[in-house]
PDB file of C-alpha atoms and ligand atoms in Angstrom:
ATOM      1  CA  MET A   5      -0.002  -0.001   0.001  1.00  0.00           C
ATOM      2  CA  ALA A   6       1.374   3.373  -0.968  1.00  0.00           C
ATOM      3  CA  ASN A   7       1.685   5.917   1.789  1.00  0.00           C
ATOM      4  CA  LEU A   8       0.760   9.563   1.210  1.00  0.00           C
ATOM      5  CA  SER A   9       3.283  10.696   3.822  1.00  0.00           C
ATOM      6  CA  LYS A  10       6.026   9.175   1.605  1.00  0.00           C
ATOM      7  CA  ARG A  11       4.710  10.818  -1.604  1.00  0.00           C
ATOM      8  CA  LEU A  12       7.650  11.858  -3.796  1.00  0.00           C
ATOM      9  CA  PRO A  13       7.838  15.644  -4.338  1.00  0.00           C
ATOM     10  CA  THR A  14       8.446  15.053  -8.048  1.00  0.00           C
ATOM     11  CA  ASN A  15       4.803  13.916  -8.562  1.00  0.00           C
ATOM     12  CA  ILE A  16       2.581  16.430 -10.288  1.00  0.00           C
ATOM     13  CA  ASP A  17      -0.393  17.590  -8.162  1.00  0.00           C
ATOM     14  CA  GLY A  18      -3.458  15.411  -8.285  1.00  0.00           C
ATOM     15  CA  ASN A  19      -4.985  12.134  -7.201  1.00  0.00           C
ATOM     16  CA  LEU A  20      -2.331   9.675  -8.293  1.00  0.00           C
ATOM     17  CA  TYR A  21       1.179   9.528  -6.850  1.00  0.00           C
ATOM     18  CA  VAL A  22       4.283   7.363  -6.414  1.00  0.00           C
ATOM     19  CA  ASP A  23       5.886   7.097  -2.989  1.00  0.00           C
ATOM     20  CA  SER A  24       9.510   6.701  -1.964  1.00  0.00           C
ATOM     21  CA  THR A  25       9.311   2.887  -1.678  1.00  0.00           C
ATOM     22  CA  CYS A  26       9.505   2.682  -5.506  1.00  0.00           C
ATOM     23  CA  ILE A  27      12.305   0.331  -6.693  1.00  0.00           C
ATOM     24  CA  ASP A  28      12.420   1.847 -10.202  1.00  0.00           C
ATOM     25  CA  CYS A  29      11.489  -1.438 -11.913  1.00  0.00           C
ATOM     26  CA  ASP A  30       9.824   0.254 -14.937  1.00  0.00           C
ATOM     27  CA  THR A  31       6.559  -1.726 -14.805  1.00  0.00           C
ATOM     28  CA  CYS A  32       4.334   1.355 -14.459  1.00  0.00           C
ATOM     29  CA  ARG A  33       6.113   3.151 -17.300  1.00  0.00           C
ATOM     30  CA  GLN A  34       5.400   0.182 -19.590  1.00  0.00           C
ATOM     31  CA  LEU A  35       1.740  -0.029 -18.632  1.00  0.00           C
ATOM     32  CA  ALA A  36       0.895   3.662 -18.412  1.00  0.00           C
ATOM     33  CA  PRO A  37       3.506   5.721 -20.262  1.00  0.00           C
ATOM     34  CA  ALA A  38       1.124   8.720 -20.464  1.00  0.00           C
ATOM     35  CA  THR A  39       1.166   8.989 -16.659  1.00  0.00           C
ATOM     36  CA  PHE A  40       4.506   7.723 -15.313  1.00  0.00           C
ATOM     37  CA  LYS A  41       8.072   8.565 -16.171  1.00  0.00           C
ATOM     38  CA  GLU A  42      11.457   7.974 -14.600  1.00  0.00           C
ATOM     39  CA  ASP A  43      12.864  10.738 -12.433  1.00  0.00           C
ATOM     40  CA  GLY A  44      16.210   9.977 -10.853  1.00  0.00           C
ATOM     41  CA  ASP A  45      16.033   6.615  -9.117  1.00  0.00           C
ATOM     42  CA  TYR A  46      12.234   6.518  -9.013  1.00  0.00           C
ATOM     43  CA  SER A  47       9.169   6.607 -11.175  1.00  0.00           C
ATOM     44  CA  THR A  48       6.906   9.591 -10.764  1.00  0.00           C
ATOM     45  CA  VAL A  49       3.521  10.835 -11.993  1.00  0.00           C
ATOM     46  CA  PHE A  50       4.379  13.521 -14.528  1.00  0.00           C
ATOM     47  CA  ARG A  51       0.805  13.888 -15.814  1.00  0.00           C
ATOM     48  CA  GLN A  52      -2.467  12.929 -14.165  1.00  0.00           C
ATOM     49  CA  PRO A  53      -4.706  10.677 -16.301  1.00  0.00           C
ATOM     50  CA  GLU A  54      -7.101  12.720 -18.439  1.00  0.00           C
ATOM     51  CA  THR A  55      -9.082  10.069 -20.259  1.00  0.00           C
ATOM     52  CA  ALA A  56     -10.865   6.935 -19.050  1.00  0.00           C
ATOM     53  CA  GLN A  57      -8.268   4.798 -20.863  1.00  0.00           C
ATOM     54  CA  GLU A  58      -5.374   6.637 -19.225  1.00  0.00           C
ATOM     55  CA  GLU A  59      -6.988   6.214 -15.828  1.00  0.00           C
ATOM     56  CA  PHE A  60      -7.545   2.487 -16.458  1.00  0.00           C
ATOM     57  CA  SER A  61      -3.902   2.037 -17.514  1.00  0.00           C
ATOM     58  CA  ALA A  62      -2.713   3.930 -14.420  1.00  0.00           C
ATOM     59  CA  TYR A  63      -4.776   1.597 -12.215  1.00  0.00           C
ATOM     60  CA  GLN A  64      -3.292  -1.409 -14.040  1.00  0.00           C
ATOM     61  CA  ALA A  65       0.149   0.010 -13.176  1.00  0.00           C
ATOM     62  CA  LEU A  66      -0.920   0.466  -9.563  1.00  0.00           C
ATOM     63  CA  ILE A  67      -1.988  -3.191  -9.411  1.00  0.00           C
ATOM     64  CA  ALA A  68       1.062  -4.589 -11.240  1.00  0.00           C
ATOM     65  CA  CYS A  69       3.569  -2.536  -9.162  1.00  0.00           C
ATOM     66  CA  PRO A  70       5.587  -5.151  -7.250  1.00  0.00           C
ATOM     67  CA  VAL A  71       5.993  -3.075  -4.088  1.00  0.00           C
ATOM     68  CA  GLY A  72       2.718  -1.158  -3.863  1.00  0.00           C
ATOM     69  CA  SER A  73       4.381   2.230  -4.359  1.00  0.00           C
ATOM     70  CA  ILE A  74       1.573   3.739  -6.415  1.00  0.00           C
ATOM     71  CA  GLY A  75      -1.321   5.319  -4.557  1.00  0.00           C
ATOM     72  CA  THR A  76      -4.428   7.427  -5.015  1.00  0.00           C
ATOM     73  CA  LYS A  77      -5.748  10.054  -2.624  1.00  0.00           C
ATOM     74  CA  VAL A  78      -9.242   8.870  -3.568  1.00  0.00           C
ATOM     75  CA  LYS A  79      -9.600   5.362  -4.983  1.00  0.00           C
ATOM     76  CA  ASP A  80     -12.168   4.648  -7.690  1.00  0.00           C
ATOM     77  CA  ALA A  81     -13.227   1.157  -6.554  1.00  0.00           C
ATOM     78  CA  LYS A  82     -14.943   0.299  -9.855  1.00  0.00           C
ATOM     79  CA  VAL A  83     -11.956   1.172 -12.033  1.00  0.00           C
ATOM     80  CA  PHE A  84      -9.668  -0.559  -9.553  1.00  0.00           C
ATOM     81  CA  SER A  85     -11.575  -3.841  -9.672  1.00  0.00           C
ATOM     82  CA  GLU A  86     -11.950  -3.741 -13.467  1.00  0.00           C
ATOM     83  CA  ALA A  87      -8.222  -3.051 -13.866  1.00  0.00           C
ATOM     84  CA  ARG A  88      -7.382  -5.892 -11.492  1.00  0.00           C
ATOM     85  CA  ALA A  89      -9.652  -8.299 -13.379  1.00  0.00           C
ATOM     86  CA  SER A  90      -7.972  -7.351 -16.678  1.00  0.00           C
ATOM     87  CA  PHE A  91      -4.842  -9.405 -15.868  1.00  0.00           C
ATOM     88  CA  PRO A  92      -3.336 -11.432 -17.475  1.00  0.00           C
ATOM     89  CA  LEU A  93      -3.290  -9.151 -20.524  1.00  0.00           C
ATOM     90  CA  HIS A  94      -3.539 -10.907 -23.866  1.00  0.00           C
ATOM     91  CA  ILE A  95      -0.719  -9.883 -26.205  1.00  0.00           C
ATOM     92  CA  GLU A  96      -1.257 -12.083 -29.257  1.00  0.00           C
ATOM     93  CA  ASP A  97      -2.095 -15.692 -30.236  1.00  0.00           C
ATOM     94  CA  GLY A  98      -2.457 -17.070 -26.722  1.00  0.00           C
ATOM     95  CA  VAL A  99       0.551 -15.217 -25.314  1.00  0.00           C
ATOM     96  CA  TYR A 100      -0.217 -13.154 -22.205  1.00  0.00           C
ATOM     97  CA  TYR A 101       1.623 -10.753 -19.925  1.00  0.00           C
ATOM     98  CA  ALA A 102       0.768 -12.086 -16.458  1.00  0.00           C
ATOM     99  CA  GLY A 103       0.887  -8.810 -14.496  1.00  0.00           C
ATOM    100  CA  PHE A 104       1.312  -8.838 -10.709  1.00  0.00           C
ATOM    101  CA  ASN A 105       5.072  -8.424 -11.010  1.00  0.00           C
ATOM    102  CA  SER A 106       6.954  -9.798  -8.022  1.00  0.00           C
ATOM    103  CA  GLU A 107       9.365  -7.933  -5.778  1.00  0.00           C
ATOM    104  CA  LYS A 108      11.312 -11.207  -5.533  1.00  0.00           C
ATOM    105  CA  SER A 109      12.337 -10.797  -9.171  1.00  0.00           C
ATOM    106  CA  PHE A 110      12.834  -7.004  -8.862  1.00  0.00           C
ATOM    107  CA  GLY A 111       9.545  -6.523 -10.655  1.00  0.00           C
ATOM    108  CA  ALA A 112      10.344  -8.592 -13.740  1.00  0.00           C
ATOM    109  CA  ASN A 113       7.585  -9.291 -16.263  1.00  0.00           C
ATOM    110  CA  SER A 114       6.320 -12.832 -16.584  1.00  0.00           C
ATOM    111  CA  TYR A 115       4.242 -14.396 -19.339  1.00  0.00           C
ATOM    112  CA  PHE A 116       1.747 -17.172 -19.925  1.00  0.00           C
ATOM    113  CA  ILE A 117       1.495 -19.211 -23.150  1.00  0.00           C
ATOM    114  CA  ARG A 118      -1.696 -21.096 -23.866  1.00  0.00           C
ATOM    115  CA  HIS A 119      -0.953 -24.159 -25.992  1.00  0.00           C
ATOM    116  CA  LEU A 120      -2.764 -27.360 -26.904  1.00  0.00           C
ATOM    117  CA  SER A 121       0.131 -29.581 -25.855  1.00  0.00           C
ATOM    118  CA  GLY A 122       0.280 -27.882 -22.432  1.00  0.00           C
ATOM    119  CA  ASN A 123       0.550 -24.328 -21.128  1.00  0.00           C
ATOM    120  CA  TRP A 124       3.740 -22.518 -20.188  1.00  0.00           C
ATOM    121  CA  LEU A 125       4.601 -19.905 -17.611  1.00  0.00           C
ATOM    122  CA  VAL A 126       7.682 -17.838 -18.428  1.00  0.00           C
ATOM    123  CA  ASP A 127       9.338 -16.636 -15.225  1.00  0.00           C
ATOM    124  CA  SER A 128       7.057 -16.032 -12.292  1.00  0.00           C
ATOM    125  CA  PRO A 129       4.584 -13.451 -11.093  1.00  0.00           C
ATOM    126  CA  ARG A 130       3.394 -13.232  -7.477  1.00  0.00           C
ATOM    127  CA  TYR A 131       1.592 -16.364  -6.320  1.00  0.00           C
ATOM    128  CA  LEU A 132      -2.021 -15.189  -6.289  1.00  0.00           C
ATOM    129  CA  LYS A 133      -5.434 -16.833  -6.308  1.00  0.00           C
ATOM    130  CA  GLN A 134      -6.498 -14.777  -9.319  1.00  0.00           C
ATOM    131  CA  LEU A 135      -3.645 -16.096 -11.431  1.00  0.00           C
ATOM    132  CA  VAL A 136      -3.998 -19.672 -10.168  1.00  0.00           C
ATOM    133  CA  ARG A 137      -7.660 -19.562 -11.153  1.00  0.00           C
ATOM    134  CA  PHE A 138      -6.872 -18.125 -14.558  1.00  0.00           C
ATOM    135  CA  PHE A 139      -4.209 -20.765 -15.267  1.00  0.00           C
ATOM    136  CA  GLU A 140      -6.587 -23.457 -14.056  1.00  0.00           C
ATOM    137  CA  ASP A 141      -9.341 -22.211 -16.364  1.00  0.00           C
ATOM    138  CA  GLN A 142      -6.882 -22.392 -19.258  1.00  0.00           C
ATOM    139  CA  GLY A 143      -5.955 -26.011 -18.457  1.00  0.00           C
ATOM    140  CA  GLY A 144      -3.155 -25.568 -15.898  1.00  0.00           C
ATOM    141  CA  LEU A 145       0.601 -25.286 -16.354  1.00  0.00           C
ATOM    142  CA  ARG A 146       2.812 -27.959 -17.896  1.00  0.00           C
ATOM    143  CA  TYR A 147       6.133 -26.111 -17.951  1.00  0.00           C
ATOM    144  CA  ILE A 148       7.648 -23.155 -16.155  1.00  0.00           C
ATOM    145  CA  PHE A 149      10.549 -21.677 -18.114  1.00  0.00           C
ATOM    146  CA  LEU A 150      13.012 -19.798 -15.954  1.00  0.00           C
ATOM    147  CA  SER A 151      15.063 -17.344 -18.012  1.00  0.00           C
ATOM    148  CA  HIS A 152      17.744 -16.967 -15.330  1.00  0.00           C
ATOM    149  CA  GLU A 153      18.453 -17.023 -11.634  1.00  0.00           C
ATOM    150  CA  ASP A 154      17.069 -13.543 -10.880  1.00  0.00           C
ATOM    151  CA  ASP A 155      13.475 -14.106 -11.957  1.00  0.00           C
ATOM    152  CA  VAL A 156      12.312 -17.356 -10.326  1.00  0.00           C
ATOM    153  CA  ALA A 157      10.099 -15.526  -7.759  1.00  0.00           C
ATOM    154  CA  ASP A 158       7.192 -17.846  -6.823  1.00  0.00           C
ATOM    155  CA  ALA A 159       7.853 -20.485  -9.510  1.00  0.00           C
ATOM    156  CA  ALA A 160       8.152 -23.244  -6.890  1.00  0.00           C
ATOM    157  CA  HIS A 161       4.612 -22.539  -5.613  1.00  0.00           C
ATOM    158  CA  TYR A 162       3.139 -22.640  -9.125  1.00  0.00           C
ATOM    159  CA  ALA A 163       5.115 -25.810  -9.940  1.00  0.00           C
ATOM    160  CA  LYS A 164       3.857 -27.552  -6.822  1.00  0.00           C
ATOM    161  CA  TYR A 165       0.226 -26.561  -7.356  1.00  0.00           C
ATOM    162  CA  PHE A 166       0.102 -27.531 -11.033  1.00  0.00           C
ATOM    163  CA  GLY A 167       2.694 -30.337 -11.077  1.00  0.00           C
ATOM    164  CA  ALA A 168       4.564 -28.275 -13.697  1.00  0.00           C
ATOM    165  CA  LYS A 169       8.131 -28.994 -14.807  1.00  0.00           C
ATOM    166  CA  ARG A 170      10.517 -26.123 -14.114  1.00  0.00           C
ATOM    167  CA  ILE A 171      13.197 -25.593 -16.744  1.00  0.00           C
ATOM    168  CA  ILE A 172      16.412 -23.763 -15.853  1.00  0.00           C
ATOM    169  CA  HIS A 173      20.028 -23.774 -17.034  1.00  0.00           C
ATOM    170  CA  GLN A 174      22.632 -25.705 -15.059  1.00  0.00           C
ATOM    171  CA  ALA A 175      24.718 -22.586 -14.502  1.00  0.00           C
ATOM    172  CA  ASP A 176      21.839 -20.817 -12.706  1.00  0.00           C
ATOM    173  CA  VAL A 177      20.325 -23.906 -11.082  1.00  0.00           C
ATOM    174  CA  ALA A 178      21.280 -22.764  -7.580  1.00  0.00           C
ATOM    175  CA  ALA A 179      18.252 -20.461  -7.771  1.00  0.00           C
ATOM    176  CA  MET A 180      15.935 -23.481  -8.275  1.00  0.00           C
ATOM    177  CA  PRO A 181      17.917 -26.559  -7.202  1.00  0.00           C
ATOM    178  CA  ASP A 182      14.987 -28.951  -7.450  1.00  0.00           C
ATOM    179  CA  ALA A 183      14.017 -27.934 -10.998  1.00  0.00           C
ATOM    180  CA  GLU A 184      12.673 -30.887 -12.951  1.00  0.00           C
ATOM    181  CA  ARG A 185      14.545 -30.119 -16.213  1.00  0.00           C
ATOM    182  CA  VAL A 186      18.048 -28.709 -16.251  1.00  0.00           C
ATOM    183  CA  ILE A 187      19.565 -27.591 -19.540  1.00  0.00           C
ATOM    184  CA  ASP A 188      23.339 -27.854 -19.827  1.00  0.00           C
ATOM    185  CA  GLY A 189      25.851 -26.431 -22.291  1.00  0.00           C
ATOM    186  CA  ASN A 190      25.369 -23.938 -25.077  1.00  0.00           C
ATOM    187  CA  GLU A 191      23.235 -25.841 -27.561  1.00  0.00           C
ATOM    188  CA  ALA A 192      19.589 -24.931 -28.074  1.00  0.00           C
ATOM    189  CA  VAL A 193      17.135 -27.578 -26.880  1.00  0.00           C
ATOM    190  CA  GLN A 194      13.666 -28.176 -28.259  1.00  0.00           C
ATOM    191  CA  ILE A 195      11.309 -29.142 -25.456  1.00  0.00           C
ATOM    192  CA  ASP A 196       8.072 -29.540 -27.413  1.00  0.00           C
ATOM    193  CA  PRO A 197       7.395 -28.745 -31.086  1.00  0.00           C
ATOM    194  CA  GLY A 198       7.507 -24.950 -31.352  1.00  0.00           C
ATOM    195  CA  PHE A 199       9.352 -24.380 -28.067  1.00  0.00           C
ATOM    196  CA  VAL A 200      13.151 -23.946 -28.138  1.00  0.00           C
ATOM    197  CA  CYS A 201      15.306 -23.073 -25.135  1.00  0.00           C
ATOM    198  CA  ILE A 202      18.318 -21.072 -26.301  1.00  0.00           C
ATOM    199  CA  PRO A 203      21.197 -20.636 -23.846  1.00  0.00           C
ATOM    200  CA  VAL A 204      22.285 -16.974 -23.977  1.00  0.00           C
ATOM    201  CA  PRO A 205      24.991 -16.624 -21.296  1.00  0.00           C
ATOM    202  CA  GLY A 206      26.134 -13.079 -20.617  1.00  0.00           C
ATOM    203  CA  HIS A 207      23.918 -11.281 -18.108  1.00  0.00           C
ATOM    204  CA  THR A 208      24.261 -14.432 -15.989  1.00  0.00           C
ATOM    205  CA  ALA A 209      26.104 -17.667 -16.755  1.00  0.00           C
ATOM    206  CA  GLY A 210      22.815 -19.541 -17.101  1.00  0.00           C
ATOM    207  CA  SER A 211      20.640 -17.030 -18.938  1.00  0.00           C
ATOM    208  CA  MET A 212      18.318 -18.568 -21.521  1.00  0.00           C
ATOM    209  CA  ALA A 213      15.767 -17.273 -24.013  1.00  0.00           C
ATOM    210  CA  LEU A 214      12.651 -19.199 -25.029  1.00  0.00           C
ATOM    211  CA  LEU A 215      11.703 -19.103 -28.695  1.00  0.00           C
ATOM    212  CA  TYR A 216       8.055 -19.917 -29.320  1.00  0.00           C
ATOM    213  CA  GLN A 217       6.711 -20.698 -32.805  1.00  0.00           C
ATOM    214  CA  ASN A 218       9.618 -18.820 -34.432  1.00  0.00           C
ATOM    215  CA  ARG A 219       7.728 -15.633 -33.538  1.00  0.00           C
ATOM    216  CA  PHE A 220       7.995 -14.873 -29.821  1.00  0.00           C
ATOM    217  CA  LEU A 221      11.338 -14.569 -28.077  1.00  0.00           C
ATOM    218  CA  PHE A 222      11.038 -14.506 -24.280  1.00  0.00           C
ATOM    219  CA  SER A 223      14.347 -12.899 -23.541  1.00  0.00           C
ATOM    220  CA  GLY A 224      14.665 -12.527 -19.737  1.00  0.00           C
ATOM    221  CA  ASP A 225      17.238  -9.830 -19.006  1.00  0.00           C
ATOM    222  CA  HIS A 226      19.235 -10.603 -22.157  1.00  0.00           C
ATOM    223  CA  LEU A 227      17.428  -8.351 -24.616  1.00  0.00           C
ATOM    224  CA  TRP A 228      14.707  -5.687 -24.534  1.00  0.00           C
ATOM    225  CA  TRP A 229      13.421  -2.651 -26.390  1.00  0.00           C
ATOM    226  CA  ASP A 230      15.016   0.587 -25.267  1.00  0.00           C
ATOM    227  CA  ARG A 231      12.191   3.136 -25.515  1.00  0.00           C
ATOM    228  CA  ALA A 232      14.490   6.171 -25.416  1.00  0.00           C
ATOM    229  CA  LEU A 233      16.783   4.963 -28.202  1.00  0.00           C
ATOM    230  CA  ARG A 234      14.002   3.107 -30.034  1.00  0.00           C
ATOM    231  CA  GLN A 235      16.427   0.245 -30.513  1.00  0.00           C
ATOM    232  CA  LEU A 236      17.109  -3.109 -28.921  1.00  0.00           C
ATOM    233  CA  GLY A 237      19.099  -3.031 -25.676  1.00  0.00           C
ATOM    234  CA  THR A 238      21.168  -5.544 -23.723  1.00  0.00           C
ATOM    235  CA  PRO A 239      22.795  -5.260 -20.283  1.00  0.00           C
ATOM    236  CA  GLN A 240      25.622  -2.760 -19.860  1.00  0.00           C
ATOM    237  CA  ASN A 241      26.431  -3.084 -16.181  1.00  0.00           C
ATOM    238  CA  LEU A 242      24.924  -6.242 -14.783  1.00  0.00           C
ATOM    239  CA  VAL A 243      27.045  -8.483 -16.955  1.00  0.00           C
ATOM    240  CA  TRP A 244      28.668 -11.739 -15.877  1.00  0.00           C
ATOM    241  CA  ASP A 245      30.780 -12.053 -19.071  1.00  0.00           C
ATOM    242  CA  ASP A 246      30.744  -9.444 -21.818  1.00  0.00           C
ATOM    243  CA  ALA A 247      32.370 -11.606 -24.517  1.00  0.00           C
ATOM    244  CA  GLN A 248      29.772 -14.309 -23.918  1.00  0.00           C
ATOM    245  CA  LEU A 249      27.009 -11.695 -23.969  1.00  0.00           C
ATOM    246  CA  LYS A 250      28.192 -10.520 -27.387  1.00  0.00           C
ATOM    247  CA  ARG A 251      28.227 -14.116 -28.703  1.00  0.00           C
ATOM    248  CA  SER A 252      24.779 -14.677 -27.260  1.00  0.00           C
ATOM    249  CA  VAL A 253      23.333 -11.590 -28.978  1.00  0.00           C
ATOM    250  CA  ARG A 254      24.978 -12.606 -32.229  1.00  0.00           C
ATOM    251  CA  LYS A 255      23.558 -16.109 -31.887  1.00  0.00           C
ATOM    252  CA  LEU A 256      20.037 -14.646 -32.119  1.00  0.00           C
ATOM    253  CA  LEU A 257      20.692 -13.886 -35.800  1.00  0.00           C
ATOM    254  CA  ASP A 258      20.364 -17.660 -36.383  1.00  0.00           C
ATOM    255  CA  TYR A 259      16.712 -17.505 -35.341  1.00  0.00           C
ATOM    256  CA  ALA A 260      13.560 -15.883 -36.620  1.00  0.00           C
ATOM    257  CA  PHE A 261      11.352 -13.912 -34.252  1.00  0.00           C
ATOM    258  CA  GLU A 262       9.214 -10.819 -34.447  1.00  0.00           C
ATOM    259  CA  TRP A 263       8.432 -10.297 -30.770  1.00  0.00           C
ATOM    260  CA  VAL A 264      10.884  -9.613 -27.953  1.00  0.00           C
ATOM    261  CA  LEU A 265       9.202 -10.178 -24.592  1.00  0.00           C
ATOM    262  CA  PRO A 266      11.675  -9.288 -21.842  1.00  0.00           C
ATOM    263  CA  GLY A 267      11.805  -9.600 -18.082  1.00  0.00           C
ATOM    264  CA  HIS A 268      12.817  -5.994 -17.678  1.00  0.00           C
ATOM    265  CA  GLY A 269      12.244  -3.290 -20.240  1.00  0.00           C
ATOM    266  CA  GLU A 270       9.766  -2.684 -23.013  1.00  0.00           C
ATOM    267  CA  ARG A 271       8.452  -5.431 -25.268  1.00  0.00           C
ATOM    268  CA  VAL A 272       8.439  -4.902 -29.024  1.00  0.00           C
ATOM    269  CA  GLN A 273       7.088  -6.393 -32.239  1.00  0.00           C
ATOM    270  CA  LEU A 274       8.887  -5.778 -35.528  1.00  0.00           C
ATOM    271  CA  PRO A 275       8.671  -7.457 -38.929  1.00  0.00           C
ATOM    272  CA  LEU A 276      11.166 -10.376 -39.136  1.00  0.00           C
ATOM    273  CA  GLU A 277      13.729  -8.592 -41.269  1.00  0.00           C
ATOM    274  CA  ASP A 278      13.514  -5.384 -39.207  1.00  0.00           C
ATOM    275  CA  MET A 279      14.113  -7.449 -36.077  1.00  0.00           C
ATOM    276  CA  LYS A 280      17.231  -8.996 -37.607  1.00  0.00           C
ATOM    277  CA  ASN A 281      18.448  -5.522 -38.507  1.00  0.00           C
ATOM    278  CA  ALA A 282      17.723  -4.322 -34.982  1.00  0.00           C
ATOM    279  CA  VAL A 283      19.926  -7.152 -33.624  1.00  0.00           C
ATOM    280  CA  ARG A 284      22.671  -6.166 -36.119  1.00  0.00           C
ATOM    281  CA  GLN A 285      22.378  -2.512 -35.033  1.00  0.00           C
ATOM    282  CA  LEU A 286      22.666  -3.558 -31.392  1.00  0.00           C
ATOM    283  CA  LEU A 287      25.851  -5.531 -32.167  1.00  0.00           C
ATOM    284  CA  HIS A 288      27.256  -2.512 -33.962  1.00  0.00           C
ATOM    285  CA  ARG A 289      26.288   0.014 -31.303  1.00  0.00           C
ATOM    286  CA  ARG A 290      27.418  -2.049 -28.328  1.00  0.00           C
ATOM    287  CA  TRP A 291      30.511  -3.863 -29.691  1.00  0.00           C
ATOM    288  CA  ASN A 292      31.222  -2.081 -32.964  1.00  0.00           C
ATOM    289  CA  VAL A 293      30.546  -5.237 -35.007  1.00  0.00           C
ATOM    290  CA  GLN A 294      30.310  -4.245 -38.673  1.00  0.00           C
ATOM    291  CA  HIS A 295      27.135  -5.188 -40.543  1.00  0.00           C
ATOM    292  CA  SER A 296      29.241  -6.743 -43.328  1.00  0.00           C
ATOM    293  CA  LEU A 297      30.498  -9.355 -40.831  1.00  0.00           C
ATOM    294  CA  LEU A 298      26.991 -10.439 -39.894  1.00  0.00           C
TER     295      LEU A 298
HETATM  296  S1  SF4 B  25       5.911  -0.181 -10.887  1.00  0.00           S
HETATM  297 FE1  SF4 B  25       6.138   0.533  -8.774  1.00  0.00          FE
HETATM  298  S2  SF4 B  25       8.244  -0.007  -8.184  1.00  0.00           S
HETATM  299 FE2  SF4 B  25       8.115  -0.196 -10.405  1.00  0.00          FE
HETATM  300  S3  SF4 B  25       8.825   1.780 -11.177  1.00  0.00           S
HETATM  301 FE3  SF4 B  25       6.594   1.928 -11.005  1.00  0.00          FE
HETATM  302  S4  SF4 B  25       6.174   2.761  -8.978  1.00  0.00           S
HETATM  303 FE4  SF4 B  25       8.300   2.062  -8.998  1.00  0.00          FE
HETATM  304 FE1  FE2 B  26      18.504 -10.391 -14.186  1.00  0.00          FE
END
């Protein structure tokens, strides 16, 4: 619960505010960019919602915020409950953003994939009745893909409830030692038709991306859309091994995908060839790799 006495002075006057418990995870800026922006080490309300849609998005941000740092002086109970009921948010073709980001994963995004051969959870949201019910209604969870050690959050609870198999890389397995499926080495592994686990060491030794249907790349903290640059981004500071990170970004040129769905940062959809070019531009910008070599 946000606390008015901790309201950040950077907030513009009005009903909605961010307090000083904000961990600057970016979730609110993704969900309601017309209302929230980054200011120093926090998010802040730079503009109060003016339309019903902006208000709804701001309430979605309030609900998804992993640490309850967003508050209202006067809560609209109807909008609040409708916004809460809107999660998980459908993205496309049975792929959902789960919402309810967890503080245990520093507010990382997690995703749900509805599929005939069994549903997937990608990283973990908070363990909540609403999500359990939703997953149950969709037929449960067969696999939980863990992109890396930072974002396991409540995966063990979901795995236990649904009897789901957790998939993690050997190098990050300390975060989920009793995972049912451990991927080793650098080779991509197909789990079910249409689902490929691609080891992408760099941010952590055991980072992996999940490629679904050669369209959706669930990228953990390996790759995201940088909204300021309007280009793909990859870690600069939190890097276990930069040379491996470079190889892992380059490796993505071997695959086709049009969506990047990250743990942290903005998601993006681009036509296949534009996405390949965006990966090439990232390699050039970050490591000065010439396009002619790619
Ligand atoms: S979602 Fe919450 S913790 Fe994350 S940046 Fe916004 S206010 Fe801060
Ligand atoms: Fe991470």
